[in-house]
Short mmCIF file of C-alpha atoms and ligand atoms in Angstrom, two decimals:
data_model
loop_
_atom_site.label_atom_id
_atom_site.label_comp_id
_atom_site.label_asym_id
_atom_site.label_seq_id
_atom_site.Cartn_x
_atom_site.Cartn_y
_atom_site.Cartn_z
CA MET E 655 16.82 60.78 -36.85
CA ILE E 656 13.87 58.90 -39.24
CA ASP E 657 16.46 56.04 -39.14
CA LYS E 658 16.44 55.43 -35.02
CA ILE E 659 12.70 55.95 -34.77
CA LYS E 660 12.66 52.86 -37.37
CA GLU E 661 14.96 51.16 -35.20
CA ARG E 662 12.53 51.80 -32.57
CA ILE E 663 9.36 50.41 -34.31
CA ALA E 664 11.67 47.43 -35.30
CA GLU E 665 12.36 46.67 -31.60
CA ALA E 666 8.63 47.09 -30.51
CA GLU E 667 7.51 44.90 -33.55
CA ALA E 668 9.52 42.16 -32.01
CA PHE E 669 9.07 42.52 -28.60
CA ASP E 670 7.13 39.62 -26.40
CA ALA E 671 6.09 39.85 -22.77
CA GLN E 672 5.48 36.78 -20.39
CA THR E 673 3.88 39.01 -17.87
CA LYS E 674 1.35 41.91 -17.46
CA GLU E 675 4.46 43.95 -15.60
CA GLU E 676 6.40 43.68 -18.64
CA ILE E 677 3.86 44.57 -20.72
CA GLU E 678 3.22 47.74 -18.75
CA ALA E 679 6.80 49.00 -18.26
CA PHE E 680 6.55 48.37 -22.29
CA ARG E 681 3.97 51.04 -22.43
CA ILE E 682 5.47 53.41 -20.13
CA LYS E 683 8.78 53.27 -22.34
CA TYR E 684 6.82 54.36 -25.43
CA LEU E 685 3.62 55.59 -24.39
CA GLY E 686 4.05 57.05 -21.05
CA LYS E 687 3.84 60.63 -20.09
CA LYS E 688 8.25 60.69 -20.77
CA GLY E 689 8.36 57.63 -23.28
CA LEU E 690 9.81 57.88 -26.33
CA LEU E 691 6.61 59.12 -28.00
CA ASN E 692 6.36 62.01 -26.54
CA VAL E 693 10.31 62.68 -26.71
CA TYR E 694 9.97 62.39 -30.77
CA PHE E 695 6.98 64.36 -30.64
CA ALA E 696 8.89 67.52 -28.82
CA GLU E 697 11.51 67.12 -31.59
CA PHE E 698 8.65 67.69 -34.54
CA LYS E 699 9.42 71.53 -33.79
CA ASN E 700 12.89 71.18 -34.81
CA VAL E 701 12.61 69.07 -37.81
CA PRO E 702 12.93 71.29 -40.94
CA ASN E 703 9.51 71.98 -43.04
CA ASP E 704 10.25 69.57 -45.74
CA GLN E 705 10.82 66.95 -44.03
CA LYS E 706 8.16 67.41 -41.30
CA LYS E 707 5.56 64.78 -43.30
CA ALA E 708 7.64 62.37 -43.42
CA PHE E 709 8.76 62.84 -39.65
CA GLY E 710 5.15 62.72 -38.64
CA GLN E 711 4.52 59.64 -40.51
CA ILE E 712 7.23 57.45 -39.02
CA ILE E 713 5.90 58.83 -35.75
CA ASN E 714 2.36 57.55 -35.97
CA LYS E 715 3.74 54.49 -37.04
CA LEU E 716 5.90 54.09 -34.05
CA LYS E 717 2.47 55.16 -31.88
CA ASN E 718 -0.01 52.52 -33.53
CA THR E 719 2.78 49.75 -33.69
CA ALA E 720 3.63 50.64 -29.96
CA GLU E 721 -0.32 50.54 -29.11
CA GLU E 722 -1.04 47.67 -31.32
CA LYS E 723 1.67 45.75 -29.36
CA VAL E 724 0.16 46.44 -26.07
CA ASN E 725 -3.35 45.41 -26.77
CA THR E 726 -2.35 41.82 -28.23
CA LEU E 727 0.09 40.97 -25.47
CA LYS E 728 -2.90 41.89 -23.25
CA GLU E 729 -4.96 39.73 -24.81
CA GLU E 730 -2.61 36.98 -25.17
CA LEU E 731 -1.52 36.81 -21.66
CA ASP E 732 -5.70 36.65 -20.64
CA SER E 733 -6.74 34.21 -22.71
CA LYS E 734 -3.11 32.18 -21.38
CA ALA E 735 -4.57 32.72 -17.74
CA ASP E 736 -8.15 31.61 -18.61
CA VAL E 737 -6.80 28.07 -19.80
CA LYS E 738 -4.02 27.96 -17.21
CA GLY E 739 -7.18 28.46 -14.71
CA ILE E 740 -8.87 25.40 -15.71
CA TYR E 741 -6.93 22.85 -17.16
CA GLY E 742 -3.16 24.36 -16.31
CA ASP E 743 -1.11 24.65 -19.14
CA LEU E 744 -2.09 22.11 -21.97
CA SER E 745 0.97 22.50 -23.94
CA ARG E 746 2.91 20.67 -21.29
CA PRO E 747 3.98 16.82 -21.23
CA GLY E 748 1.87 14.68 -18.91
CA GLU E 749 3.39 13.80 -15.57
CA PRO E 750 4.54 10.36 -15.02
CA ILE E 751 2.89 8.50 -12.10
CA ALA E 752 4.78 6.74 -9.81
CA ILE E 753 2.25 3.84 -9.71
CA GLY E 754 3.01 1.52 -6.29
CA ALA E 755 2.39 -2.30 -6.36
CA ARG E 756 0.44 -4.54 -2.99
CA HIS E 757 3.05 -6.02 -1.01
CA PRO E 758 3.43 -9.84 -1.55
CA ILE E 759 1.79 -10.05 2.02
CA SER E 760 -1.06 -8.87 0.86
CA LEU E 761 -1.28 -10.22 -2.03
CA VAL E 762 -1.30 -13.30 -0.31
CA LYS E 763 -3.38 -11.99 2.73
CA ASN E 764 -6.07 -11.16 0.43
CA GLN E 765 -6.07 -14.57 -1.66
CA ILE E 766 -6.50 -15.90 1.87
CA ILE E 767 -9.42 -13.71 2.97
CA ASP E 768 -11.35 -14.42 -0.67
CA ILE E 769 -11.19 -18.17 -0.61
CA PHE E 770 -12.58 -18.54 3.06
CA SER E 771 -15.06 -15.77 2.54
CA ARG E 772 -16.51 -17.58 -0.09
CA ILE E 773 -17.54 -20.13 2.22
CA GLY E 774 -18.74 -18.09 4.91
CA PHE E 775 -15.88 -17.02 7.17
CA ASN E 776 -16.13 -13.54 8.03
CA VAL E 777 -12.68 -11.47 9.13
CA SER E 778 -12.16 -10.38 12.55
CA GLU E 779 -9.02 -8.57 13.87
CA GLY E 780 -7.48 -8.18 17.29
CA PRO E 781 -5.06 -6.23 18.91
CA GLU E 782 -1.19 -6.67 18.89
CA ILE E 783 -0.64 -5.92 21.96
CA GLU E 784 -2.31 -7.98 24.09
CA ASP E 785 -2.61 -9.49 27.71
CA ASP E 786 -1.77 -12.79 29.00
CA TRP E 787 -5.32 -14.03 28.97
CA HIS E 788 -5.94 -14.05 25.55
CA ASN E 789 -2.54 -15.15 24.52
CA PHE E 790 -1.98 -17.77 26.41
CA THR E 791 -4.43 -18.70 29.70
CA ALA E 792 -7.43 -18.65 27.78
CA LEU E 793 -6.04 -20.97 25.61
CA ASN E 794 -4.99 -23.57 27.80
CA LEU E 795 -1.50 -22.06 28.48
CA PRO E 796 -1.66 -21.26 32.43
CA GLU E 797 1.24 -19.88 33.66
CA TYR E 798 4.41 -22.21 34.18
CA HIS E 799 3.09 -24.22 31.40
CA PRO E 800 6.27 -26.15 29.58
CA ALA E 801 4.69 -24.87 26.07
CA ARG E 802 4.78 -21.28 26.79
CA ASP E 803 8.87 -21.78 26.04
CA MET E 804 8.19 -22.11 22.23
CA GLN E 805 6.99 -18.91 21.69
CA ASP E 806 9.87 -16.34 22.81
CA THR E 807 7.51 -13.77 23.90
CA PHE E 808 8.06 -9.78 24.23
CA PHE E 809 6.79 -8.36 26.81
CA ILE E 810 6.00 -4.79 27.35
CA GLN E 811 8.37 -3.12 29.83
CA THR E 812 8.53 -4.99 33.10
CA ASP E 813 4.76 -6.06 33.07
CA PRO E 814 4.54 -9.52 32.82
CA ASP E 815 0.68 -9.37 32.26
CA ILE E 816 1.03 -7.15 28.99
CA LEU E 817 2.85 -8.37 25.79
CA LEU E 818 3.06 -8.72 22.09
CA ARG E 819 1.21 -11.54 20.57
CA THR E 820 2.77 -14.45 19.76
CA HIS E 821 0.47 -15.88 17.64
CA THR E 822 -3.26 -14.66 16.20
CA SER E 823 -4.99 -17.18 18.23
CA SER E 824 -5.52 -14.38 20.55
CA VAL E 825 -8.09 -13.27 18.46
CA GLN E 826 -10.25 -16.75 18.58
CA VAL E 827 -10.40 -15.92 22.35
CA ARG E 828 -11.31 -12.58 21.77
CA TYR E 829 -14.18 -13.28 18.71
CA MET E 830 -15.44 -16.22 21.12
CA GLU E 831 -15.84 -13.73 24.23
CA ASN E 832 -17.64 -11.31 21.68
CA ASN E 833 -19.98 -13.09 19.45
CA THR E 834 -21.95 -16.27 19.85
CA PRO E 835 -22.26 -19.53 17.49
CA PRO E 836 -22.76 -19.68 14.37
CA ILE E 837 -18.67 -18.75 14.10
CA ARG E 838 -17.22 -18.89 10.98
CA THR E 839 -13.88 -16.07 11.11
CA ILE E 840 -10.78 -15.92 9.84
CA SER E 841 -8.07 -13.74 11.93
CA PRO E 842 -5.28 -12.22 9.72
CA GLY E 843 -2.21 -10.49 11.38
CA ARG E 844 1.35 -9.60 12.85
CA VAL E 845 2.80 -11.48 15.26
CA PHE E 846 5.58 -11.26 17.05
CA ARG E 847 8.66 -13.45 18.70
CA ASN E 848 11.80 -12.84 20.14
CA GLU E 849 13.92 -14.66 17.45
CA ALA E 850 17.33 -13.97 15.88
CA ILE E 851 16.89 -12.76 12.20
CA SER E 852 17.50 -14.58 9.73
CA SER E 853 17.13 -15.22 6.18
CA ARG E 854 14.38 -17.57 7.33
CA SER E 855 13.20 -16.17 10.81
CA HIS E 856 12.31 -12.94 11.82
CA CYS E 857 10.99 -11.37 15.31
CA PHE E 858 7.85 -10.13 13.24
CA PHE E 859 5.90 -12.37 10.80
CA HIS E 860 1.92 -12.94 9.87
CA GLN E 861 -0.61 -15.18 10.34
CA VAL E 862 -4.12 -16.31 9.47
CA GLU E 863 -5.90 -17.74 12.20
CA GLY E 864 -9.06 -19.47 11.41
CA LEU E 865 -12.29 -20.56 13.54
CA TYR E 866 -15.53 -22.07 12.78
CA VAL E 867 -17.53 -23.03 16.24
CA ASP E 868 -21.12 -24.49 15.73
CA LYS E 869 -23.26 -27.52 17.11
CA ASP E 870 -21.63 -30.85 15.65
CA VAL E 871 -18.67 -29.33 13.63
CA SER E 872 -16.45 -32.41 13.41
CA PHE E 873 -12.86 -33.29 12.22
CA ALA E 874 -13.89 -34.00 8.75
CA ASP E 875 -15.73 -30.80 8.34
CA LEU E 876 -11.89 -29.65 9.45
CA LYS E 877 -10.55 -31.77 6.44
CA GLN E 878 -13.21 -30.49 3.77
CA THR E 879 -12.63 -27.03 4.68
CA LEU E 880 -8.49 -27.29 4.48
CA GLN E 881 -8.83 -29.42 1.21
CA TYR E 882 -10.84 -26.75 -0.23
CA PHE E 883 -8.55 -24.10 0.73
CA THR E 884 -5.56 -25.92 -0.46
CA THR E 885 -7.14 -26.76 -3.38
CA GLU E 886 -8.32 -23.11 -4.10
CA MET E 887 -5.01 -21.59 -2.56
CA PHE E 888 -2.34 -23.72 -4.25
CA GLY E 889 -4.23 -25.86 -6.83
CA LYS E 890 -3.41 -28.94 -4.95
CA SER E 891 -5.83 -31.23 -3.04
CA LYS E 892 -3.73 -34.00 -1.40
CA ILE E 893 -3.46 -33.24 1.98
CA ARG E 894 -2.42 -35.23 4.92
CA LEU E 895 -3.01 -34.61 8.87
CA ARG E 896 -0.52 -35.47 11.02
CA PRO E 897 -0.94 -35.98 14.75
CA SER E 898 0.65 -32.83 16.67
CA TYR E 899 0.32 -31.31 19.71
CA PHE E 900 -1.13 -27.67 20.62
CA PRO E 901 -2.49 -26.92 24.25
CA PHE E 902 -5.97 -25.13 22.60
CA THR E 903 -6.68 -28.24 20.44
CA GLU E 904 -7.51 -31.50 20.85
CA PRO E 905 -6.91 -33.79 18.58
CA SER E 906 -4.51 -31.44 17.27
CA ALA E 907 -2.53 -32.29 13.61
CA GLU E 908 -0.33 -30.59 11.47
CA VAL E 909 -1.22 -30.14 7.74
CA ASP E 910 1.24 -30.99 4.93
CA VAL E 911 0.19 -30.37 1.39
CA TYR E 912 1.75 -32.87 -1.72
CA TRP E 913 3.16 -30.40 -3.56
CA GLY E 914 4.63 -32.96 -6.01
CA LEU E 915 8.27 -33.58 -7.24
CA GLU E 916 8.15 -32.38 -10.39
CA THR E 917 10.72 -29.44 -10.71
CA GLU E 918 14.09 -29.14 -9.47
CA ILE E 919 12.34 -26.74 -6.93
CA ASP E 920 9.96 -28.88 -5.82
CA HIS E 921 12.37 -31.21 -4.48
CA ARG E 922 14.40 -28.32 -3.01
CA ILE E 923 11.09 -26.73 -0.79
CA THR E 924 10.23 -30.14 0.11
CA LYS E 925 13.66 -31.37 1.23
CA GLY E 926 12.85 -34.82 -1.72
CA THR E 927 9.68 -35.72 0.30
CA GLY E 928 6.87 -33.89 -2.28
CA TRP E 929 5.23 -32.84 1.27
CA LEU E 930 5.15 -29.33 2.43
CA GLU E 931 4.11 -28.23 6.40
CA ILE E 932 1.40 -25.43 5.72
CA MET E 933 -0.34 -24.99 8.82
CA GLY E 934 -1.14 -25.96 12.55
CA CYS E 935 -5.16 -27.07 13.62
CA GLY E 936 -7.15 -29.17 15.35
CA MET E 937 -10.73 -29.24 16.93
CA VAL E 938 -10.84 -26.30 19.59
CA ASP E 939 -10.14 -28.16 23.22
CA PRO E 940 -13.79 -28.04 25.31
CA HIS E 941 -12.03 -26.31 28.17
CA VAL E 942 -10.58 -23.59 25.77
CA LEU E 943 -14.46 -23.04 24.47
CA GLU E 944 -15.54 -22.72 28.36
CA ASN E 945 -12.95 -19.91 28.93
CA CYS E 946 -14.55 -18.33 26.47
CA GLY E 947 -18.45 -18.26 27.54
CA ILE E 948 -18.80 -21.27 24.98
CA ASP E 949 -21.35 -24.36 26.30
CA SER E 950 -18.64 -26.89 25.21
CA LYS E 951 -21.65 -29.49 25.63
CA VAL E 952 -24.04 -27.90 22.87
CA TYR E 953 -21.15 -26.74 20.24
CA SER E 954 -17.84 -27.98 19.27
CA GLY E 955 -15.24 -26.16 16.82
CA PHE E 956 -12.11 -26.38 14.74
CA ALA E 957 -9.61 -23.85 14.20
CA PHE E 958 -6.57 -23.71 12.53
CA GLY E 959 -3.30 -21.08 12.16
CA MET E 960 -0.65 -20.67 9.06
CA GLY E 961 1.92 -18.15 8.64
CA ILE E 962 1.49 -15.58 5.98
CA ASP E 963 5.10 -14.97 5.15
CA ARG E 964 6.07 -18.67 4.45
CA ILE E 965 3.22 -18.80 1.79
CA ALA E 966 4.07 -15.71 0.36
CA MET E 967 7.51 -16.80 0.22
CA LEU E 968 6.94 -20.13 -1.30
CA LEU E 969 4.34 -18.35 -4.11
CA HIS E 970 6.77 -16.09 -5.11
CA GLN E 971 9.71 -17.85 -4.36
CA ILE E 972 11.17 -15.59 -2.59
CA GLY E 973 14.29 -16.60 -0.74
CA ASP E 974 14.86 -14.17 2.48
CA ILE E 975 12.27 -13.27 5.08
CA ARG E 976 14.15 -10.04 5.71
CA LEU E 977 13.02 -9.04 1.76
CA LEU E 978 9.86 -8.59 3.07
CA SER E 979 10.13 -6.12 5.91
CA GLU E 980 13.03 -3.86 4.28
CA ASN E 981 10.84 -2.12 2.03
CA ASP E 982 13.37 -1.90 -0.90
CA VAL E 983 11.56 -1.07 -3.85
CA ARG E 984 13.71 -2.60 -6.10
CA PHE E 985 11.91 -6.16 -4.48
CA LEU E 986 8.77 -4.45 -4.32
CA GLU E 987 8.63 -3.24 -7.94
CA GLN E 988 8.09 -6.73 -9.14
CA PHE E 989 5.01 -7.50 -7.57
CA LYS E 990 3.45 -5.03 -10.05
CA SER E 991 1.85 -7.50 -12.42
CA SER E 992 0.54 -9.15 -9.48
CA LEU E 993 -3.16 -8.20 -8.36
N1 DAH A 1440 -1.30 -20.89 17.31
C1 DAH A 1440 -0.12 -21.53 16.46
C2 DAH A 1440 0.99 -21.11 16.30
O1 DAH A 1440 1.17 -20.12 16.35
C3 DAH A 1440 -0.73 -22.07 15.11
C4 DAH A 1440 -2.17 -23.43 15.35
C5 DAH A 1440 -2.09 -24.02 15.37
C6 DAH A 1440 -3.44 -22.23 15.09
C7 DAH A 1440 -3.58 -25.16 15.94
C8 DAH A 1440 -4.42 -23.20 15.83
C9 DAH A 1440 -4.53 -24.24 15.89
O2 DAH A 1440 -5.83 -22.05 15.83
O3 DAH A 1440 -5.31 -25.12 15.56
O4 DAH A 1440 1.89 -21.62 16.05
#
């Protein structure tokens, strides 16, 4: 019997518990009314007199061991709960935090905003679902104007008046309608065209529109502004303006930046010429100013528009425009080091 109790003492000493319930079960098993201790106490009267002393001592030891165990386990559990309440389990290793990366379109867009905001341009936005007036008519593109065919338009359902904007020039119109000169604003945003998707073109992409309207704004101001931009953006200050046509500007020009022919990549992206076309621009047609409620006898202005996707592809050497909208984490992760 004594050996059995010794075994129980060893068991009680080795016992460990994580929850209140386990501790309570242990207490009931040893110290409860029908617990082991009472069972052994009941045996006491049957023990021969000469062994009573030793038996009594061993039962007492069991009692103390069990009581002590219950107390220390309870204390441990309480102090753990305190720590958990504030900090969680301090012994756990830290959770890895997945760090995201800015999308290359956002990187380039933010860079452009930053450059123009340094010379006083604010940022404006307009709706992606536009009406005919803001996307076309106010910009000198009345119905049946052949230049409308330059931009294959997505219309909303069957209403020919509601469409997905084909360019951010629509924001110029909205901005001029709602503000008085001096106006200096850039309008980044997504635009849509019904084009076959390939590595070089997509049915949606991103543009930034620029607009400057004030008294005595000249073509020289336009050129200065663009030269400042290419210098800041690409580190290239040599530009040329090629005469072109846009219905909303007169005169109009296409802007090329001299990229150089130093590397093999320069040769490839400039098709061996050293020049790279980066945007369209011009002096805002007086008729457009009038359409938007601005007196063209008092004010003049310039405007420009460029594609963000193309610039992002150029700067980050992205060979396929589709990568920009596929959300492939392996692609996006490569921009982690960029700001
Ligand atoms: N809206 C033109 C396009 O999508 C780009 C553009 C050209 C905007 C000349 C302008 C501009 O403001 O003056 O191709």
